[in-house]
Amino acid sequence: MIRAKTEPEEIVIDLTGPDGNAYAMIGYAKTFARQLGLESEPIIKEMCAGDYEHLLATFEKHFGEYVILER
């Protein structure tokens, strides 16, 4: 059977649930950086350089093209 290529599923992270805590977001950043061939350490360092809103803004800067964050 040959099937048509489908669009990839959206990746959505619910920030109000357990996946929205800072440690989970850092884990996601490490995973996405590895998948995209990026160095994760500078991104993690930048994420940890401020408060939670800074962490989210940094995550959005690096991965916002691929991930949707919901509040």
PDB file of C-alpha atoms in Angstrom:
ATOM      1  CA  MET A   1       0.000   0.000   0.000  1.00  0.00           C
ATOM      2  CA  ILE A   2       1.263   3.467  -0.878  1.00  0.00           C
ATOM      3  CA  ARG A   3      -0.120   6.370   1.073  1.00  0.00           C
ATOM      4  CA  ALA A   4       0.249  10.093   0.690  1.00  0.00           C
ATOM      5  CA  LYS A   5       2.668  11.873   2.968  1.00  0.00           C
ATOM      6  CA  THR A   6       0.867  13.556   5.853  1.00  0.00           C
ATOM      7  CA  GLU A   7       1.706  16.733   7.717  1.00  0.00           C
ATOM      8  CA  PRO A   8       3.583  16.117  10.973  1.00  0.00           C
ATOM      9  CA  GLU A   9       1.598  16.414  14.170  1.00  0.00           C
ATOM     10  CA  GLU A  10       1.891  19.669  16.109  1.00  0.00           C
ATOM     11  CA  ILE A  11       3.944  19.488  19.270  1.00  0.00           C
ATOM     12  CA  VAL A  12       2.025  21.251  22.036  1.00  0.00           C
ATOM     13  CA  ILE A  13       3.274  21.703  25.603  1.00  0.00           C
ATOM     14  CA  ASP A  14       0.652  22.600  28.221  1.00  0.00           C
ATOM     15  CA  LEU A  15       2.420  24.981  30.596  1.00  0.00           C
ATOM     16  CA  THR A  16      -0.300  24.557  33.227  1.00  0.00           C
ATOM     17  CA  GLY A  17       0.371  20.822  33.546  1.00  0.00           C
ATOM     18  CA  PRO A  18       3.366  18.824  34.725  1.00  0.00           C
ATOM     19  CA  ASP A  19       5.139  19.300  31.385  1.00  0.00           C
ATOM     20  CA  GLY A  20       5.245  23.051  31.999  1.00  0.00           C
ATOM     21  CA  ASN A  21       7.553  23.061  35.003  1.00  0.00           C
ATOM     22  CA  ALA A  22      11.074  24.413  34.565  1.00  0.00           C
ATOM     23  CA  TYR A  23      12.796  21.022  34.820  1.00  0.00           C
ATOM     24  CA  ALA A  24      10.518  19.506  32.181  1.00  0.00           C
ATOM     25  CA  MET A  25      11.112  22.469  29.877  1.00  0.00           C
ATOM     26  CA  ILE A  26      14.869  22.052  30.264  1.00  0.00           C
ATOM     27  CA  GLY A  27      14.463  18.367  29.409  1.00  0.00           C
ATOM     28  CA  TYR A  28      12.473  19.256  26.314  1.00  0.00           C
ATOM     29  CA  ALA A  29      15.134  21.775  25.307  1.00  0.00           C
ATOM     30  CA  LYS A  30      17.855  19.123  25.572  1.00  0.00           C
ATOM     31  CA  THR A  31      15.824  16.682  23.481  1.00  0.00           C
ATOM     32  CA  PHE A  32      14.861  19.193  20.795  1.00  0.00           C
ATOM     33  CA  ALA A  33      18.406  20.586  20.593  1.00  0.00           C
ATOM     34  CA  ARG A  34      19.781  17.081  20.058  1.00  0.00           C
ATOM     35  CA  GLN A  35      17.158  16.350  17.389  1.00  0.00           C
ATOM     36  CA  LEU A  36      17.979  19.618  15.596  1.00  0.00           C
ATOM     37  CA  GLY A  37      21.742  19.141  15.862  1.00  0.00           C
ATOM     38  CA  LEU A  38      22.199  22.088  18.226  1.00  0.00           C
ATOM     39  CA  GLU A  39      24.434  22.382  21.286  1.00  0.00           C
ATOM     40  CA  SER A  40      22.078  22.167  24.268  1.00  0.00           C
ATOM     41  CA  GLU A  41      24.384  23.541  26.980  1.00  0.00           C
ATOM     42  CA  PRO A  42      24.413  27.192  25.827  1.00  0.00           C
ATOM     43  CA  ILE A  43      20.629  27.103  25.419  1.00  0.00           C
ATOM     44  CA  ILE A  44      20.130  25.601  28.896  1.00  0.00           C
ATOM     45  CA  LYS A  45      22.527  28.144  30.393  1.00  0.00           C
ATOM     46  CA  GLU A  46      20.562  30.964  28.766  1.00  0.00           C
ATOM     47  CA  MET A  47      17.256  29.470  29.959  1.00  0.00           C
ATOM     48  CA  CYS A  48      18.530  29.318  33.545  1.00  0.00           C
ATOM     49  CA  ALA A  49      19.854  32.900  33.532  1.00  0.00           C
ATOM     50  CA  GLY A  50      16.555  34.402  34.676  1.00  0.00           C
ATOM     51  CA  ASP A  51      13.104  33.683  36.023  1.00  0.00           C
ATOM     52  CA  TYR A  52      10.468  31.323  34.626  1.00  0.00           C
ATOM     53  CA  GLU A  53       9.241  33.867  32.070  1.00  0.00           C
ATOM     54  CA  HIS A  54      12.825  34.268  30.814  1.00  0.00           C
ATOM     55  CA  LEU A  55      13.110  30.481  30.579  1.00  0.00           C
ATOM     56  CA  LEU A  56       9.958  30.353  28.434  1.00  0.00           C
ATOM     57  CA  ALA A  57      11.068  33.265  26.241  1.00  0.00           C
ATOM     58  CA  THR A  58      14.416  31.557  25.623  1.00  0.00           C
ATOM     59  CA  PHE A  59      12.709  28.255  24.838  1.00  0.00           C
ATOM     60  CA  GLU A  60      10.384  30.072  22.428  1.00  0.00           C
ATOM     61  CA  LYS A  61      13.329  31.827  20.770  1.00  0.00           C
ATOM     62  CA  HIS A  62      15.102  28.545  20.027  1.00  0.00           C
ATOM     63  CA  PHE A  63      12.219  26.123  19.491  1.00  0.00           C
ATOM     64  CA  GLY A  64       9.109  28.253  18.838  1.00  0.00           C
ATOM     65  CA  GLU A  65       9.160  27.306  15.176  1.00  0.00           C
ATOM     66  CA  TYR A  66       8.607  23.656  16.141  1.00  0.00           C
ATOM     67  CA  VAL A  67       6.683  23.735  19.446  1.00  0.00           C
ATOM     68  CA  ILE A  68       3.495  25.453  20.605  1.00  0.00           C
ATOM     69  CA  LEU A  69       3.371  26.520  24.252  1.00  0.00           C
ATOM     70  CA  GLU A  70      -0.107  26.810  25.784  1.00  0.00           C
ATOM     71  CA  ARG A  71      -1.128  28.488  29.042  1.00  0.00           C
TER      72      ARG A  71
END
